[in-house]
Tab-separated table of C-alpha atoms in Angstrom:
chain	number	residue	atom	x	y	z
A	264	MET	CA	93.075	127.248	82.872
A	265	THR	CA	94.042	124.895	80.026
A	266	PHE	CA	96.721	125.579	77.443
A	267	HIS	CA	96.537	124.448	73.843
A	268	SER	CA	99.799	125.895	72.535
A	269	GLU	CA	102.528	123.571	71.312
A	270	SER	CA	104.943	125.459	73.560
A	271	TYR	CA	103.404	123.684	76.549
A	272	LEU	CA	103.762	120.172	75.150
A	273	PRO	CA	106.575	118.131	76.744
A	274	ALA	CA	109.426	116.513	74.783
A	275	LEU	CA	108.319	118.145	71.539
A	276	LYS	CA	110.726	119.016	68.722
A	277	ILE	CA	109.543	120.790	65.574
A	278	ASP	CA	111.683	120.645	62.427
A	279	ARG	CA	112.078	123.320	59.745
A	280	GLN	CA	109.095	121.955	57.847
A	281	GLY	CA	106.926	122.356	60.934
A	282	LYS	CA	106.614	118.614	61.565
A	283	ARG	CA	106.439	117.263	65.083
A	284	HIS	CA	109.057	114.847	66.399
A	285	VAL	CA	109.623	113.229	69.768
A	286	ASN	CA	112.563	114.857	71.539
A	287	TYR	CA	114.290	111.788	72.963
A	288	GLN	CA	116.910	113.970	74.620
A	289	ALA	CA	114.180	115.719	76.613
A	290	ILE	CA	112.730	112.337	77.584
A	291	ALA	CA	116.173	111.175	78.696
A	292	ILE	CA	116.700	114.294	80.816
A	293	LEU	CA	113.391	113.659	82.589
A	294	ALA	CA	113.659	109.869	82.738
A	295	LEU	CA	117.282	109.537	83.902
A	296	PRO	CA	116.690	110.678	87.509
A	297	LEU	CA	113.527	108.526	87.615
A	298	PHE	CA	115.476	105.582	86.203
A	299	LEU	CA	118.241	106.055	88.778
A	300	ASP	CA	115.619	106.537	91.487
A	301	SER	CA	114.116	103.131	90.683
A	302	LEU	CA	117.617	101.672	90.460
A	303	THR	CA	118.431	102.788	94.000
A	304	TYR	CA	115.420	100.836	95.256
A	305	ILE	CA	116.986	97.780	93.656
A	306	VAL	CA	120.247	98.601	95.397
A	307	VAL	CA	118.317	98.556	98.693
A	308	GLY	CA	116.992	95.083	97.825
A	309	LEU	CA	120.418	93.851	96.755
A	310	THR	CA	121.939	95.283	99.944
A	311	ASP	CA	119.395	93.445	102.085
A	312	THR	CA	119.985	90.221	100.144
A	313	TRP	CA	123.761	90.558	100.521
A	314	PHE	CA	123.594	91.192	104.268
A	315	ILE	CA	121.029	88.435	104.828
A	316	GLY	CA	123.225	86.078	102.810
A	317	ARG	CA	125.911	86.644	105.441
A	318	LEU	CA	123.581	85.085	108.034
A	319	SER	CA	122.662	81.761	106.396
A	320	THR	CA	121.011	80.064	103.441
A	321	ASP	CA	117.961	79.555	105.671
A	322	ALA	CA	117.672	83.315	106.174
A	323	THR	CA	117.904	83.965	102.424
A	324	ALA	CA	115.253	81.312	101.763
A	325	ALA	CA	112.981	82.809	104.445
A	326	VAL	CA	113.090	86.243	102.838
A	327	GLY	CA	112.630	84.628	99.435
A	328	ALA	CA	109.473	82.927	100.671
A	329	ILE	CA	107.752	86.205	101.539
A	330	ASN	CA	109.536	88.820	99.441
A	331	TRP	CA	107.006	89.080	96.629
A	332	LEU	CA	104.069	88.615	98.979
A	333	MET	CA	105.264	91.634	100.990
A	334	PHE	CA	105.821	93.607	97.810
A	335	VAL	CA	102.278	92.895	96.628
A	336	CYS	CA	100.765	93.844	100.007
A	337	ILE	CA	102.596	97.169	99.985
A	338	MET	CA	102.292	97.994	96.286
A	339	VAL	CA	98.517	97.556	96.092
A	340	LEU	CA	98.020	100.624	98.285
A	341	ALA	CA	101.289	102.406	97.446
A	342	CYS	CA	99.895	102.922	93.949
A	343	VAL	CA	97.966	105.790	95.510
A	344	GLY	CA	101.232	107.564	94.696
A	345	VAL	CA	100.869	106.594	91.033
A	346	ALA	CA	97.359	108.078	90.990
A	347	VAL	CA	98.689	111.235	92.650
A	348	GLN	CA	101.519	111.519	90.122
A	349	SER	CA	99.141	111.206	87.177
A	350	GLN	CA	96.692	113.795	88.510
A	351	VAL	CA	99.424	116.202	89.619
A	352	ALA	CA	101.018	115.984	86.158
A	353	GLN	CA	97.702	116.961	84.566
A	354	ALA	CA	97.228	119.851	86.995
A	355	TYR	CA	100.806	120.988	86.389
A	356	GLY	CA	100.386	120.724	82.619
A	357	SER	CA	97.268	122.913	82.779
A	358	GLY	CA	99.021	125.474	84.986
A	359	ASN	CA	96.864	124.832	88.078
A	360	LEU	CA	99.683	124.602	90.635
A	361	THR	CA	97.500	124.969	93.735
A	362	GLU	CA	95.432	122.000	92.578
A	363	ALA	CA	98.648	119.980	92.237
A	364	ALA	CA	99.423	120.653	95.907
A	365	LYS	CA	95.836	119.845	96.928
A	366	ILE	CA	95.987	116.464	95.188
A	367	THR	CA	99.230	115.673	97.001
A	368	TRP	CA	97.705	116.463	100.392
A	369	MET	CA	94.780	114.151	99.587
A	370	GLY	CA	97.336	111.427	98.843
A	371	ILE	CA	99.045	112.036	102.189
A	372	TRP	CA	95.699	111.742	103.993
A	373	ALA	CA	95.025	108.528	102.044
A	374	ALA	CA	98.380	107.172	103.240
A	375	GLY	CA	97.306	107.900	106.808
A	376	LEU	CA	94.163	105.818	106.326
A	377	THR	CA	96.300	102.788	105.445
A	378	ILE	CA	98.030	102.721	108.864
A	379	PRO	CA	95.463	100.364	110.513
A	380	ILE	CA	95.678	97.999	107.535
A	381	TYR	CA	99.445	97.607	107.765
A	382	VAL	CA	99.446	97.380	111.561
A	383	LEU	CA	96.925	94.539	111.211
A	384	LEU	CA	99.045	92.796	108.570
A	385	ALA	CA	102.201	93.219	110.660
A	386	ASN	CA	100.644	91.632	113.734
A	387	HIS	CA	98.977	88.741	111.918
A	388	GLY	CA	101.816	87.509	109.739
A	389	ALA	CA	101.453	83.957	111.058
A	390	ILE	CA	97.846	83.836	109.838
A	391	VAL	CA	98.831	85.196	106.414
A	392	LEU	CA	101.631	82.637	106.006
A	393	ALA	CA	99.758	79.663	107.506
A	394	PRO	CA	98.220	78.443	104.196
A	395	PHE	CA	101.699	78.088	102.672
A	396	ARG	CA	102.899	75.556	105.289
A	397	LEU	CA	106.512	76.652	105.390
A	398	GLU	CA	109.026	74.679	107.415
A	399	PRO	CA	108.914	75.896	111.050
A	400	ARG	CA	112.477	77.270	111.045
A	401	ILE	CA	111.890	79.085	107.742
A	402	GLU	CA	108.542	80.484	108.890
A	403	SER	CA	109.981	81.772	112.172
A	404	LEU	CA	112.714	83.650	110.283
A	405	ALA	CA	110.201	84.935	107.731
A	406	LEU	CA	107.962	86.330	110.479
A	407	LEU	CA	110.896	88.180	112.046
A	408	TYR	CA	111.394	89.937	108.705
A	409	TRP	CA	107.675	90.353	107.976
A	410	PHE	CA	106.710	92.416	111.050
A	411	PRO	CA	108.972	95.489	110.576
A	412	ARG	CA	108.398	95.618	106.824
A	413	MET	CA	104.604	95.530	107.079
A	414	LEU	CA	104.678	98.038	109.929
A	415	GLY	CA	106.323	100.472	107.518
A	416	GLY	CA	103.790	99.956	104.732
A	417	SER	CA	102.074	103.329	105.242
A	418	ILE	CA	105.466	105.032	105.101
A	419	VAL	CA	105.920	103.645	101.586
A	420	VAL	CA	102.452	104.887	100.541
A	421	ALA	CA	103.270	108.414	101.764
A	422	ASP	CA	106.732	108.200	100.184
A	423	TRP	CA	105.305	107.296	96.773
A	424	THR	CA	102.769	110.131	97.116
A	425	LEU	CA	105.394	112.823	97.701
A	426	ARG	CA	107.712	111.346	95.083
A	427	GLY	CA	104.762	111.501	92.691
A	428	PHE	CA	104.389	115.219	93.366
A	429	PHE	CA	108.080	116.032	92.911
A	430	ASN	CA	108.355	113.922	89.770
A	431	ALA	CA	105.183	115.294	88.176
A	432	THR	CA	106.335	118.875	88.745
A	433	ASN	CA	109.699	118.219	87.053
A	434	ARG	CA	111.644	118.003	90.313
A	435	THR	CA	112.911	114.507	89.624
A	436	GLN	CA	116.374	115.331	90.988
A	437	LEU	CA	114.895	115.936	94.452
A	438	ALA	CA	113.193	112.543	94.530
A	439	PHE	CA	116.354	110.834	93.314
A	440	THR	CA	118.517	112.599	95.905
A	441	VAL	CA	116.226	111.522	98.743
A	442	THR	CA	116.174	107.932	97.503
A	443	GLY	CA	119.974	107.965	97.305
A	444	ILE	CA	120.130	109.085	100.940
A	445	VAL	CA	117.758	106.261	101.886
A	446	CYS	CA	119.973	103.782	100.025
A	447	ILE	CA	123.095	104.855	101.935
A	448	LEU	CA	121.248	104.875	105.268
A	449	ASN	CA	119.874	101.399	104.594
A	450	ALA	CA	123.354	99.921	104.133
A	451	ALA	CA	124.677	101.603	107.285
A	452	LEU	CA	121.654	100.577	109.364
A	453	ASN	CA	121.867	96.989	108.087
A	454	ALA	CA	125.384	96.696	109.488
A	455	LEU	CA	124.340	98.385	112.741
A	456	PHE	CA	121.087	96.527	113.412
A	457	MET	CA	121.991	93.075	112.069
A	458	PHE	CA	125.478	92.600	113.439
A	459	GLN	CA	126.489	95.278	115.930
A	460	LEU	CA	123.162	95.156	117.794
A	461	GLY	CA	122.650	91.470	116.996
A	462	TRP	CA	119.104	91.738	115.650
A	463	GLY	CA	119.811	89.317	112.801
A	464	ILE	CA	117.248	89.036	110.018
A	465	ALA	CA	114.827	91.376	111.808
A	466	GLY	CA	117.562	94.013	111.742
A	467	ALA	CA	117.548	93.972	107.938
A	468	ALA	CA	113.825	94.717	107.892
A	469	TRP	CA	114.109	97.438	110.528
A	470	ALA	CA	116.981	99.015	108.564
A	471	THR	CA	114.750	99.331	105.503
A	472	THR	CA	111.761	100.680	107.439
A	473	VAL	CA	113.774	103.217	109.457
A	474	SER	CA	115.699	104.470	106.406
A	475	GLN	CA	112.421	104.902	104.493
A	476	ALA	CA	110.924	106.811	107.436
A	477	ILE	CA	113.892	109.201	107.430
A	478	GLY	CA	113.498	109.650	103.672
A	479	LEU	CA	109.813	110.499	104.165
A	480	ILE	CA	110.659	113.129	106.795
A	481	ILE	CA	113.092	114.750	104.346
A	482	GLN	CA	110.438	114.823	101.610
A	483	VAL	CA	107.845	116.405	103.917
A	484	TRP	CA	110.416	119.056	104.847
A	485	LEU	CA	111.082	119.786	101.169
A	486	PHE	CA	107.350	119.890	100.406
A	487	LEU	CA	106.768	122.542	103.091
A	488	GLN	CA	109.641	124.829	102.127
A	489	PRO	CA	108.817	128.578	101.762
A	490	SER	CA	109.450	128.432	98.011
A	491	MET	CA	106.882	125.633	97.700
A	492	GLN	CA	104.415	127.593	99.818
A	493	LYS	CA	104.808	130.605	97.541
A	494	THR	CA	104.494	128.696	94.263
A	495	TYR	CA	102.005	125.947	95.151
A	496	GLN	CA	100.274	127.330	98.266
A	497	VAL	CA	100.955	123.985	99.972
A	498	HIS	CA	100.233	125.488	103.399
A	499	CYS	CA	96.719	126.567	102.389
A	500	VAL	CA	95.266	123.388	100.878
A	501	TRP	CA	96.045	120.702	103.469
A	502	GLN	CA	92.449	120.252	104.646
A	503	PRO	CA	91.133	116.727	103.914
A	504	ASN	CA	88.238	116.136	101.554
A	505	ALA	CA	86.757	112.723	102.319
A	506	GLY	CA	85.426	112.172	98.815
A	507	ARG	CA	88.711	112.976	97.105
A	508	VAL	CA	90.770	110.983	99.614
A	509	LEU	CA	88.612	107.890	99.119
A	510	GLN	CA	88.671	108.403	95.348
A	511	LEU	CA	92.481	108.381	95.392
A	512	LEU	CA	92.486	105.255	97.555
A	513	GLN	CA	90.124	103.513	95.150
A	514	THR	CA	92.037	104.571	92.040
A	515	GLY	CA	95.371	103.636	93.595
A	516	ALA	CA	94.143	100.259	94.844
A	517	LEU	CA	92.707	99.348	91.435
A	518	ALA	CA	95.952	100.362	89.727
A	519	GLY	CA	97.889	98.407	92.345
A	520	LEU	CA	95.806	95.272	91.831
A	521	PHE	CA	96.341	95.516	88.081
A	522	MET	CA	100.106	95.921	88.522
A	523	ALA	CA	100.203	93.141	91.127
A	524	SER	CA	98.426	90.542	88.983
A	525	ASP	CA	101.695	89.086	87.650
A	526	LEU	CA	103.485	89.554	90.964
A	527	ILE	CA	100.921	87.474	92.831
A	528	GLY	CA	101.940	84.568	90.603
A	529	LEU	CA	105.605	85.249	91.394
A	530	ALA	CA	104.799	85.322	95.109
A	531	PHE	CA	103.245	81.857	94.932
A	532	PHE	CA	106.127	80.645	92.752
A	533	GLN	CA	108.704	81.669	95.357
A	534	MET	CA	106.640	80.082	98.117
A	535	MET	CA	106.606	76.800	96.194
A	536	GLN	CA	110.361	76.997	95.627
A	537	VAL	CA	110.936	77.322	99.366
A	538	GLU	CA	108.622	74.360	99.971
A	539	LEU	CA	110.909	72.310	97.700
A	540	GLY	CA	113.842	73.054	100.001
A	541	VAL	CA	116.244	75.648	101.327
A	542	VAL	CA	118.503	75.535	98.246
A	543	PRO	CA	115.740	76.223	95.660
A	544	GLY	CA	114.320	78.933	97.920
A	545	ALA	CA	117.647	80.711	98.407
A	546	ALA	CA	118.632	80.383	94.734
A	547	THR	CA	115.298	81.803	93.600
A	548	GLN	CA	115.571	84.758	95.984
A	549	VAL	CA	119.022	85.692	94.675
A	550	VAL	CA	117.961	85.303	91.032
A	551	MET	CA	114.742	87.285	91.411
A	552	THR	CA	116.562	90.096	93.195
A	553	LEU	CA	119.158	90.272	90.411
A	554	LEU	CA	116.463	90.045	87.746
A	555	SER	CA	114.913	93.196	89.168
A	556	LEU	CA	117.864	95.019	87.568
A	557	ALA	CA	116.295	94.206	84.204
A	558	TYR	CA	112.758	95.399	84.875
A	559	GLN	CA	112.580	97.544	88.028
A	560	PRO	CA	114.440	100.550	86.543
A	561	VAL	CA	111.820	100.480	83.785
A	562	VAL	CA	109.439	101.724	86.471
A	563	GLY	CA	111.389	104.958	86.062
A	564	PHE	CA	110.513	105.001	82.363
A	565	GLY	CA	106.910	104.288	83.331
A	566	GLU	CA	106.893	107.234	85.713
A	567	ALA	CA	108.322	109.413	82.953
A	568	ALA	CA	105.489	108.255	80.686
A	569	ILE	CA	102.892	109.083	83.358
A	570	ILE	CA	104.345	112.572	83.742
A	571	LEU	CA	104.706	113.292	80.011
A	572	VAL	CA	101.298	111.865	79.114
A	573	GLY	CA	99.661	113.697	82.019
A	574	GLN	CA	101.265	117.003	81.071
A	575	SER	CA	100.229	116.504	77.427
A	576	ILE	CA	96.624	115.822	78.447
A	577	GLY	CA	96.716	118.810	80.778
A	578	ALA	CA	97.909	120.927	77.850
A	579	GLY	CA	94.962	119.669	75.791
A	580	ASP	CA	96.673	117.374	73.252
A	581	ARG	CA	95.724	113.697	73.658
A	582	ARG	CA	97.262	112.660	70.333
A	583	TRP	CA	100.668	113.862	71.476
A	584	ALA	CA	100.107	112.080	74.782
A	585	LYS	CA	99.687	108.768	72.936
A	586	ARG	CA	102.677	109.340	70.698
A	587	ILE	CA	105.033	110.185	73.532
A	588	GLY	CA	103.751	107.246	75.580
A	589	ASP	CA	104.578	104.867	72.709
A	590	ALA	CA	108.094	106.332	72.485
A	591	VAL	CA	108.768	105.606	76.158
A	592	ILE	CA	107.493	102.033	75.743
A	593	ARG	CA	110.043	101.442	72.961
A	594	LEU	CA	112.874	102.713	75.169
A	595	SER	CA	111.753	100.409	77.980
A	596	ALA	CA	111.694	97.327	75.762
A	597	VAL	CA	115.218	97.941	74.459
A	598	TYR	CA	116.590	98.349	77.982
A	599	MET	CA	114.966	95.158	79.327
A	600	VAL	CA	116.253	93.008	76.477
A	601	LEU	CA	119.835	94.257	76.806
A	602	TRP	CA	120.026	93.952	80.596
A	603	GLY	CA	118.285	90.579	80.704
A	604	LEU	CA	120.839	89.194	78.260
A	605	GLY	CA	123.718	90.733	80.210
A	606	LEU	CA	122.574	89.172	83.481
A	607	ALA	CA	122.217	85.745	81.922
A	608	ILE	CA	125.714	85.894	80.406
A	609	GLY	CA	127.202	87.090	83.719
A	610	GLY	CA	125.895	83.976	85.474
A	611	THR	CA	127.936	82.681	88.403
A	612	TRP	CA	130.200	85.735	88.469
A	613	ILE	CA	127.197	87.948	89.314
A	614	ILE	CA	125.565	85.504	91.738
A	615	SER	CA	128.590	84.520	93.853
A	616	PRO	CA	128.793	87.726	95.993
A	617	PHE	CA	125.336	86.962	97.385
A	618	VAL	CA	126.242	83.500	98.666
A	619	THR	CA	128.506	82.909	101.658
A	620	ALA	CA	131.323	80.601	100.522
A	621	SER	CA	131.481	78.855	103.908
A	622	ASP	CA	127.789	77.935	103.847
A	623	PRO	CA	127.281	74.151	103.410
A	624	HIS	CA	124.745	74.782	100.630
A	625	ALA	CA	126.835	77.374	98.765
A	626	ILE	CA	127.814	75.245	95.749
A	627	GLU	CA	124.272	73.909	95.311
A	628	VAL	CA	122.801	77.420	95.468
A	629	LEU	CA	125.322	78.770	92.936
A	630	THR	CA	124.725	75.898	90.499
A	631	LEU	CA	120.940	76.141	90.616
A	632	ALA	CA	120.880	79.956	90.574
A	633	SER	CA	123.051	80.055	87.433
A	634	LYS	CA	120.528	77.861	85.600
A	635	LEU	CA	117.526	79.787	86.901
A	636	LEU	CA	119.058	83.089	85.811
A	637	TRP	CA	118.844	82.095	82.133
A	638	ILE	CA	115.187	81.109	82.502
A	639	ALA	CA	114.359	84.258	84.460
A	640	ALA	CA	116.172	86.519	81.986
A	641	SER	CA	114.198	84.983	79.119
A	642	TYR	CA	110.977	85.727	80.989
């Protein structure tokens, strides 16, 4: 069933003359939890960077060497969740709620198919990093961090899939709440694993993976609640359909490769910085993590656009879909410019908490990072 009434179009405001206008307040109500949801992921990254900075400059440089490479490896397949969100939004916009649940189950099955891939990546980190010829001490630390993070890759794919469902069905507060819980757990587990249990840099990676696994369990529990079963029939449409599962994997992987095109360049850039020395590697890691404050929350705006555009298409109005998509793009651009400028002006004051004052390279890292922050903010 497809609706064509204006009453089903999202973020629509009609004035007294009958003209259509974008309801920015409605966009803000939808986008704010998504924005904050993306922001909490940054907090997880900043938390890891802060805790790892307490270990040594070498540890920070090691994570910097592989951070973007790990992100690319995970994001390429995690974009299955983006495909799920887009399709669920269209199903929701057309009123086909059972189909929305079916799409989500296909995404969960697709996440299961990625398990062998991430187990393989986790166990062959040395082969993946070999072409980059990192210093032995840096590579050994990087591999300790690599294994737990890659092992949890499928968890991220499933997490993005369920978040896609909740977001596309206007339950953005649920997704944000779960991510907030993960953020708090990550900080607590970092302290426990890294220092109390003495796992060091590996503890930081395990803290992230375990906290994400707990977040996934919570989302599955929410997805299977009686109210969801009544409204979406989630308990009746779990059976896998090979064609649809593979189609989601293909769509997600292609979207992931497109999104990762710039990040692959960043991954090589950070590798080269680490090859130049520990100080450039550590400074770059701190700067890139802070820079994520300028662009990563925009992912929340992007998710809002996917939902609003999908619901508009589902309601049968492609022209409104384009108009509302353009409005979200303008909001994103304004945010990135303002935050990028703020980070650059903050300089050393913002960077200093992530560098241990007693570290012999502390002053060098602070000096270089302050300069890099201006360049990065301009980018």
